[in-house]
Coordinates of C-alpha atoms in Angstrom, one line a residue:
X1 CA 25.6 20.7 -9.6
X2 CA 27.9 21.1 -6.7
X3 CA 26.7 19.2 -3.6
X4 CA 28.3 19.3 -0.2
X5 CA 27.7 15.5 0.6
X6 CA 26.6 16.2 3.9
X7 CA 23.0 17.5 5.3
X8 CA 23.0 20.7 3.5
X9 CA 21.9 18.9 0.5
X10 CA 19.0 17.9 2.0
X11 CA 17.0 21.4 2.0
X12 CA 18.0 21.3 -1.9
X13 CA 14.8 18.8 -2.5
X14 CA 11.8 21.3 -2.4
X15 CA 13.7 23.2 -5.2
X16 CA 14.7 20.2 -7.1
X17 CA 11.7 18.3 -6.8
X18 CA 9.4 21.1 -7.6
X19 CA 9.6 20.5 -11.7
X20 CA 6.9 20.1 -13.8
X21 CA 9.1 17.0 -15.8
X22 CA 9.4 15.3 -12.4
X23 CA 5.8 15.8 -11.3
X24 CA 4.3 14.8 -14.5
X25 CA 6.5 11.7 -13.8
X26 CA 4.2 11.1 -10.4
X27 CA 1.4 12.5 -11.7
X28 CA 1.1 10.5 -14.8
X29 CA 2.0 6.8 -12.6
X30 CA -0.1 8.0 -9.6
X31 CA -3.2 8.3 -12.4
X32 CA -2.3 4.9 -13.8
X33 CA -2.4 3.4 -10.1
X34 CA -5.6 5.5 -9.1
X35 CA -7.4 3.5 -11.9
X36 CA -6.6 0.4 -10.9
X37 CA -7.1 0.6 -7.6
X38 CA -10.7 2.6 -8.1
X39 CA -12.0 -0.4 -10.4
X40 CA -10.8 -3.3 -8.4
X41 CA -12.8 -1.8 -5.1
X42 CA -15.6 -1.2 -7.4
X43 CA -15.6 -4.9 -9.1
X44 CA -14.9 -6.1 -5.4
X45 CA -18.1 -4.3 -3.9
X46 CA -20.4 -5.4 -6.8
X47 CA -19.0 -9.1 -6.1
X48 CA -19.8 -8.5 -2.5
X49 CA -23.7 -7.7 -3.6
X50 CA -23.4 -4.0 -3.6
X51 CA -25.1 -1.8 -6.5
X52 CA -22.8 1.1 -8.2
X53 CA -25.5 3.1 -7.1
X54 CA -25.1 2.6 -3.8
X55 CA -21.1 2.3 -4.0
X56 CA -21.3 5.4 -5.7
X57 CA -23.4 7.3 -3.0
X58 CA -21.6 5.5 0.3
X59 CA -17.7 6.0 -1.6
X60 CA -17.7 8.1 -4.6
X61 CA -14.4 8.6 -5.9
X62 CA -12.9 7.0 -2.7
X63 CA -13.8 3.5 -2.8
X64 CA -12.0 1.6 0.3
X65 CA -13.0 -2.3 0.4
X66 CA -10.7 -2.8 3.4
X67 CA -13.5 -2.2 6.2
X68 CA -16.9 -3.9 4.5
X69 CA -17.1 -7.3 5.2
X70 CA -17.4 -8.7 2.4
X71 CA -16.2 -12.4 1.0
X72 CA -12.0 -13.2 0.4
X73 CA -12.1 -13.0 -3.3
X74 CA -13.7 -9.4 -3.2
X75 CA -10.8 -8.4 -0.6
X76 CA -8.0 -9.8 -2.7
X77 CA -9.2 -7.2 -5.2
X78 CA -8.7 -4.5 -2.7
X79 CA -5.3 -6.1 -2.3
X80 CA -4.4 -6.2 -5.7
X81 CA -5.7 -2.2 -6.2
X82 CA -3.0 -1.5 -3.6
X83 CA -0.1 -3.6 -4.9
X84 CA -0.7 -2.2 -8.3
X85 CA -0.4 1.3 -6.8
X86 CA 2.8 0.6 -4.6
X87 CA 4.4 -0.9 -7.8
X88 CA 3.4 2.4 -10.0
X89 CA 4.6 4.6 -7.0
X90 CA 8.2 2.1 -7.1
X91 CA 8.3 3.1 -10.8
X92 CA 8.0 6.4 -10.3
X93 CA 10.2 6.8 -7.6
X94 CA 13.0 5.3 -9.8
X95 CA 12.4 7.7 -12.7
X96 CA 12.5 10.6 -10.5
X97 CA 15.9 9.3 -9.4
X98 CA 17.0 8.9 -12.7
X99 CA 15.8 12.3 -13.9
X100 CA 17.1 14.1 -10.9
X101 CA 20.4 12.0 -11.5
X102 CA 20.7 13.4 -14.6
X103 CA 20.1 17.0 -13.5
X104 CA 22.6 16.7 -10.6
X105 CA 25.3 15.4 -13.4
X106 CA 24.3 18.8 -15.5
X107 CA 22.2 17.2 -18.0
X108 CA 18.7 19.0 -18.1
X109 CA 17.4 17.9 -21.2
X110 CA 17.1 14.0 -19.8
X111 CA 13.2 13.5 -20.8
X112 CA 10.3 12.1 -19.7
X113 CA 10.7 9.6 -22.5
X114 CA 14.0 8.8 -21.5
X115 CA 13.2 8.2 -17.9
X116 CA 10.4 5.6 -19.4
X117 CA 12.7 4.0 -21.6
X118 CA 15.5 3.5 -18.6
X119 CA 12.5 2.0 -16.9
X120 CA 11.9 -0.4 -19.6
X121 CA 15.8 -2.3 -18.8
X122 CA 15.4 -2.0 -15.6
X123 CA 12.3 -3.3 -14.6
X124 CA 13.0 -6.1 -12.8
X125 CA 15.4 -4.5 -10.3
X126 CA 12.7 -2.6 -9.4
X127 CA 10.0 -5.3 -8.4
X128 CA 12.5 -8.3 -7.7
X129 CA 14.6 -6.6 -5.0
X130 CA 12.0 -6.4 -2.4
X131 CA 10.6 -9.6 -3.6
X132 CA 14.2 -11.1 -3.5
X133 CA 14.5 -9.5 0.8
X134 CA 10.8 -11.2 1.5
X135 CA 11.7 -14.2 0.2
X136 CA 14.7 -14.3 2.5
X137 CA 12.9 -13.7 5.5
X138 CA 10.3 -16.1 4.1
X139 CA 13.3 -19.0 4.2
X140 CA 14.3 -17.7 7.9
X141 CA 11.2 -18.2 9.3
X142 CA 10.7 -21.7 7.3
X143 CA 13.6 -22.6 8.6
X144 CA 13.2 -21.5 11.8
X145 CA 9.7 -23.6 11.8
X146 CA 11.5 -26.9 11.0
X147 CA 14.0 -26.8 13.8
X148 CA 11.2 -25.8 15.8
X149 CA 9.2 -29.3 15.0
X150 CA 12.3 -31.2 15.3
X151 CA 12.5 -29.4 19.0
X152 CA 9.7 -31.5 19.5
X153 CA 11.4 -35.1 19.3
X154 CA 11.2 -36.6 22.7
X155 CA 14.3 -36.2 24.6
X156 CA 16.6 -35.9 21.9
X157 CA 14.7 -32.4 21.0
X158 CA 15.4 -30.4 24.1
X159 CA 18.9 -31.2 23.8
X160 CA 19.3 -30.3 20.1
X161 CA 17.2 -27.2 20.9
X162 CA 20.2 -26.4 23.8
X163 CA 22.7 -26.9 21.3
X164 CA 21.9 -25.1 18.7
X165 CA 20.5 -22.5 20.8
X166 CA 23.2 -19.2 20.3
X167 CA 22.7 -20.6 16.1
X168 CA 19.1 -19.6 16.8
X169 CA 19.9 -16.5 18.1
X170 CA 22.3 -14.9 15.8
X171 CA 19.8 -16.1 13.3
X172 CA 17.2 -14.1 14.5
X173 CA 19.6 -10.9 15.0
X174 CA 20.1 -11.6 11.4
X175 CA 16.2 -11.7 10.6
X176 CA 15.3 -8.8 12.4
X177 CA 18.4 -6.8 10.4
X178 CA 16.7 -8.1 7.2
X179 CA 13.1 -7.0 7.8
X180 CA 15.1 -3.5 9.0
X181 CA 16.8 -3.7 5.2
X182 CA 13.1 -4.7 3.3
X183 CA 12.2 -1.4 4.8
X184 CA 15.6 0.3 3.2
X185 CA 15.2 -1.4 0.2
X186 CA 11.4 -0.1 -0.6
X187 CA 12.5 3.4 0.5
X188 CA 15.8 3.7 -1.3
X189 CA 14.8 1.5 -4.5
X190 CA 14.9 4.0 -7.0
X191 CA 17.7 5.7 -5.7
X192 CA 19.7 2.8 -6.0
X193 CA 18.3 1.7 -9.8
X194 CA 18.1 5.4 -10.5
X195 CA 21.5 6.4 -10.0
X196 CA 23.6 2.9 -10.2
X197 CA 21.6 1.3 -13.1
X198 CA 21.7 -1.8 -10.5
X199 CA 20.3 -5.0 -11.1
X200 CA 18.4 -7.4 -8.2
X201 CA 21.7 -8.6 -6.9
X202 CA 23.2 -5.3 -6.9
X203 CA 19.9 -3.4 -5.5
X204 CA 19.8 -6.1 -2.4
X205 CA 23.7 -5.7 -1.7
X206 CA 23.5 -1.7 -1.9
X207 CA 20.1 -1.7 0.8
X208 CA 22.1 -4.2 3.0
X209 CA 25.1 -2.1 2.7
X210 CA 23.9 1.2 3.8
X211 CA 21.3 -0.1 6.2
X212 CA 24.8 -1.4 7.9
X213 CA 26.8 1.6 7.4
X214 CA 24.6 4.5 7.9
X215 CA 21.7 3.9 10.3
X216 CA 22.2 7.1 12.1
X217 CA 22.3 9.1 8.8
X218 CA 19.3 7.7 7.6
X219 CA 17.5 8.5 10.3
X220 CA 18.9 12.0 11.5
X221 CA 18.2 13.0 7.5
X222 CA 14.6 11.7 7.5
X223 CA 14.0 13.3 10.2
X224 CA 15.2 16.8 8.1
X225 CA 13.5 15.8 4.7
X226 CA 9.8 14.8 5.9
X227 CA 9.1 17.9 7.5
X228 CA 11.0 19.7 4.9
X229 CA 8.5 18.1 2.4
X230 CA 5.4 18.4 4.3
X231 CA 6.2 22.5 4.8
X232 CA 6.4 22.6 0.9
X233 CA 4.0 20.5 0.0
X234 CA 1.5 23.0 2.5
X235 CA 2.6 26.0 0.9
X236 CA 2.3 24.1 -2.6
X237 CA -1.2 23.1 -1.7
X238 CA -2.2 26.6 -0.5
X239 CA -0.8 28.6 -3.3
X240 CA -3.0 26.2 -5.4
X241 CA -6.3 26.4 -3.5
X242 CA -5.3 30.7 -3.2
X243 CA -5.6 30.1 -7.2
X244 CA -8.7 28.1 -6.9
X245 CA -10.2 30.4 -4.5
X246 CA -9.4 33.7 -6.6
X247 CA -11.4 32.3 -9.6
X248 CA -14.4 32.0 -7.8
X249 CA -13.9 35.3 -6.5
X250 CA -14.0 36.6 -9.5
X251 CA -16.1 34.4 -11.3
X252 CA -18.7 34.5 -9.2
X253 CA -19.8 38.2 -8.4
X254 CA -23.2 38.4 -9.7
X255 CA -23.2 40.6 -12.9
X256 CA -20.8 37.7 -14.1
X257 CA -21.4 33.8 -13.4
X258 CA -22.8 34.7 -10.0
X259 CA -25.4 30.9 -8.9
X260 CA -24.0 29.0 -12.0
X261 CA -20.1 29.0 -10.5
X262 CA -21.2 28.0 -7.4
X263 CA -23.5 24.9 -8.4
X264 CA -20.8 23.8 -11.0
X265 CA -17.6 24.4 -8.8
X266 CA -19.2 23.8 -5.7
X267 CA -20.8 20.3 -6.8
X268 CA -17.1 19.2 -8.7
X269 CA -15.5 20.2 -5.2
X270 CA -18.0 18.1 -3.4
X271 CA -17.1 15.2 -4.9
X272 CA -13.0 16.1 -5.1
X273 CA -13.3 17.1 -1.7
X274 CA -15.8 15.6 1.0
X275 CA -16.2 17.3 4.1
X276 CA -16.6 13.8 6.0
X277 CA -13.4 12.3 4.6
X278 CA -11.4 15.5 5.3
X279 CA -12.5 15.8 8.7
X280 CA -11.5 11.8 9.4
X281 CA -7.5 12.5 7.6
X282 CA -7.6 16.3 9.3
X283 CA -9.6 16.6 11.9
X284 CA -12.0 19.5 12.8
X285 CA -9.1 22.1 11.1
X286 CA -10.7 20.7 7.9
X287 CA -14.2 22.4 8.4
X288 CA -12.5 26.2 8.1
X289 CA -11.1 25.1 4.7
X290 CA -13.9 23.4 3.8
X291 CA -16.2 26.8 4.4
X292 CA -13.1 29.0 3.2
X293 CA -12.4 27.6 -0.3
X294 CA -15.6 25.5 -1.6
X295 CA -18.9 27.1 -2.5
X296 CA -22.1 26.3 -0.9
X297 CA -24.1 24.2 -3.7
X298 CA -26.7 22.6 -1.4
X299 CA -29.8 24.5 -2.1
X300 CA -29.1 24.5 -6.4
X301 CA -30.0 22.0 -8.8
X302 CA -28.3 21.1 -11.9
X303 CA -29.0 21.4 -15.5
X304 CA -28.0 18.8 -18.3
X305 CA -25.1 21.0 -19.3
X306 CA -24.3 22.3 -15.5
X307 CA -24.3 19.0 -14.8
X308 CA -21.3 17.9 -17.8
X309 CA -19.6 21.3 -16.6
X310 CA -19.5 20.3 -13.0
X311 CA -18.2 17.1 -14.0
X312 CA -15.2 17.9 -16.3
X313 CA -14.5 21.2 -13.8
X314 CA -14.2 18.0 -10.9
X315 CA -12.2 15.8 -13.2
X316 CA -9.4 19.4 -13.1
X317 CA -9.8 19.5 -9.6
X318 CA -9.4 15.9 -8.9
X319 CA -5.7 15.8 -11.2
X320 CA -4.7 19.5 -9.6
X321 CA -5.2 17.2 -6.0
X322 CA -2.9 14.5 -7.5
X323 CA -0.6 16.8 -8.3
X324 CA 0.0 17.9 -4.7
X325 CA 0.6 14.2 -3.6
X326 CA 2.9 13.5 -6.8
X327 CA 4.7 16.5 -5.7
X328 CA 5.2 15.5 -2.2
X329 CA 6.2 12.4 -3.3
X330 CA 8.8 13.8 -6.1
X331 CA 10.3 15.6 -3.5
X332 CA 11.0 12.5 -1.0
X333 CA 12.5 10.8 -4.6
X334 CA 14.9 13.5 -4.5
X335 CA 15.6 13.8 -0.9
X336 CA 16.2 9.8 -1.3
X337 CA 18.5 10.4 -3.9
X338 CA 20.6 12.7 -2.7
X339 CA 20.9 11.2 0.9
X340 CA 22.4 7.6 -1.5
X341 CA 24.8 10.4 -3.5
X342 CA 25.9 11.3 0.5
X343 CA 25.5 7.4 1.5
X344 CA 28.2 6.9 -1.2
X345 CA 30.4 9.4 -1.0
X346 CA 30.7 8.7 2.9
X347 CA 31.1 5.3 2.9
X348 CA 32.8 4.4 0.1
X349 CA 34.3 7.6 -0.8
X350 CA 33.0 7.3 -4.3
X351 CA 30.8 10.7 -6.1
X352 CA 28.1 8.8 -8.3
X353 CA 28.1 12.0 -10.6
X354 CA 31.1 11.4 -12.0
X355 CA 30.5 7.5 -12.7
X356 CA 30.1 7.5 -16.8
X357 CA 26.2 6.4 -17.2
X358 CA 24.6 3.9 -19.6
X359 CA 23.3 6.1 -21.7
X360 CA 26.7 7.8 -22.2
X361 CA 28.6 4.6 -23.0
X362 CA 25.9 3.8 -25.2
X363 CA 26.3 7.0 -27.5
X364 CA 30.3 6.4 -26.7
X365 CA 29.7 3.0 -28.4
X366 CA 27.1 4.2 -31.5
X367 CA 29.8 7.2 -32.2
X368 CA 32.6 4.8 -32.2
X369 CA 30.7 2.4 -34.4
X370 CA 30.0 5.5 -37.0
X371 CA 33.7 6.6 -37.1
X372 CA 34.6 3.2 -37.7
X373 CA 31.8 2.6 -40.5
X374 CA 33.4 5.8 -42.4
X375 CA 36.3 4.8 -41.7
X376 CA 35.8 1.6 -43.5
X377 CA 34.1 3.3 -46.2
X378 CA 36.8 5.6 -46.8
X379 CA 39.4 2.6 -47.6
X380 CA 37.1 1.0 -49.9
X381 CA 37.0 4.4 -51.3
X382 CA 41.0 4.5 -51.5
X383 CA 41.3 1.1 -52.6
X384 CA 39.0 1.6 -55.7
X385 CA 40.9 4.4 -56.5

């Protein structure tokens, strides 16, 4: 694919990122990380002496352990929940790289599979490079703590603490720059893995590198690709509640379903959807969707079988609403990697799609190993003749 390495690229995302290999990719992580997160608030609110009944009635699908007050050890499960999410969200990121990558180089038939196996060898990259940046603010401010106590010695401390004073300074210039580059590192992760097949090292070198080189590129972009993907990801969304809302026009005329779509969908929708925690994320805007698109189950009952309908309708509705997110997200993964393709190019002058990939040398080195087996095999051949 031709890019122009500069911010024309950019509005390229939406289109790229809107691929049903690369939203599975989101979809299919963002599931994994869902799960995690929803048992570890639900094991943290029955430690804290809370029924599942009542979690189930107070949070439903939306469990949030952050603002109960409820012991340590029933918090670090919330914590954990959300750590396990980030790290799915990290992997997917870097497979959307890798897959869009691909695409950019002219390879379209790069697979899911093939994205999980790349993850596979390159796993650590992907969780030790921010680990690697923390841990090097971590010594900073450790190190910064013992000078501190030994500012403390009578007499001699004041003057050590004059001394050394401009090595404290650039040392904090120098800590600030790296909490600026754990921030670059986490956003431009995958990109990095995705597209360079980096290790920790290289991952760490590449974020401080560009976080040097191209501040006001990184920011002037961002500044193109977040509204960009919130104005797809809308009219995403909308054509998808549009769908939603057609089939219970239809359906629901009288001489067909009529009351039975409205207690099934409406209930399923109830539970995807609440009106309370749409109205706290979008405000009072929420309450015309809310009486647009879901039907009004209040005054119905369920049977048995309404009742298993209503739930696997919700389950639908509850992946079709993770798709939307996995699609924003896919598209920031290839707005990320694109901006690094332009990072690249810019700085270094270097075009990553013509870099010969792993997989390539790979095959390169399985064909060459092939050729020479028959090769061999033809002599012995020869010679026994």
């Amino acid at each position: 694919m031709k890019l122009y390495f500069n911010y024309k690229d950019i509005f390229r995302a939406p289109r790229i990122a809107l691929s049903g290999k690369k939203i599975w990719i989101y979809l299919k992580f963002n599931v994994k990380g869902y799960i995690v997160y929803f048992l570890s608030n639900y094991l943290g609110f029955l430690l804290a002496g809370q029924s599942l009944r009542d979690t189930w009635s107070s949070q439903g699908l939306y469990p949030c352990l952050y603002y109960m007050d409820a012991p340590w050890y029933a918090q670090l499960l919330f914590w954990i929940g959300i750590i396990y999410w980030i790290k799915a969200i990290l992997y997917a990121s870097t497979a959307v790289s890798r897959v869009t990558y691909k695409q950019l180089k002219g390879d379209e038939f790069y697979s899911v599979k093939d994205s999980s196996n790349f993850l596979k060898k390159h796993w650590h990259a992907i969780i030790f490079s921010p680990i690697a940046i923390l841990l090097t603010l971590l010594f900073f401010f450790t190190l910064a703590s013992i000078f501190a106590l030994l500012g403390k010695i009578p007499y001699l401390g004041e003057l050590f603490f004059a001394l050394t004073y401009m090595i404290y300074f650039f040392g904090s210039i120098f800590t600030i720059f790296t909490a600026i580059v754990l921030i670059t590192t986490i956003v431009y992760n995958g990109s990095i893995i995705g597209t360079l097949e980096e290790d920790t090292m290289g991952t760490v070198f590449n974020s401080y590198s560009i976080t040097w080189s191209q501040p006001w590129r990184m920011i002037s972009y961002h500044l193109i690709l977040i509204p960009l993907s919130y104005l797809a990801t809308q009219i995403f969304s909308w054509s998808i509640y549009g769908s939603f809302k057609l089939i219970n026009l239809v359906f629901g005329q009288e001489f067909l379903m009529g009351n039975k779509l409205t207690k099934i969908v409406g209930t399923a929708a109830n539970y995807v959807w609440p009106k309370d925690i749409g109205i706290y994320l979008h405000g009072d805007n929420y309450s015309f969707f809310y009486n647009l698109f879901i039907p009004n189950s209040q005054h119905y009952s369920l049977n048995g079988v309404e009742c298993l309908a209503a739930i696997i309708v919700g389950f639908f509705l509850f992946i079709i609403t993770l798709s939307i997110i996995s699609y924003y997200f896919s598209i920031i993964s290839v707005g990320e990697t694109l901006m690094f393709s332009i990072y690249k190019q810019k700085s270094d002058g270097y075009n990553i799609l013509k870099r010969k990939d792993e997989e390539k040398l790979e095959d390169k080195s399985t064909i060459d190993k092939e050729d020479e087996a028959e090769s061999d095999n033809s002599e012995n051949i020869t010679n026994k003749t």
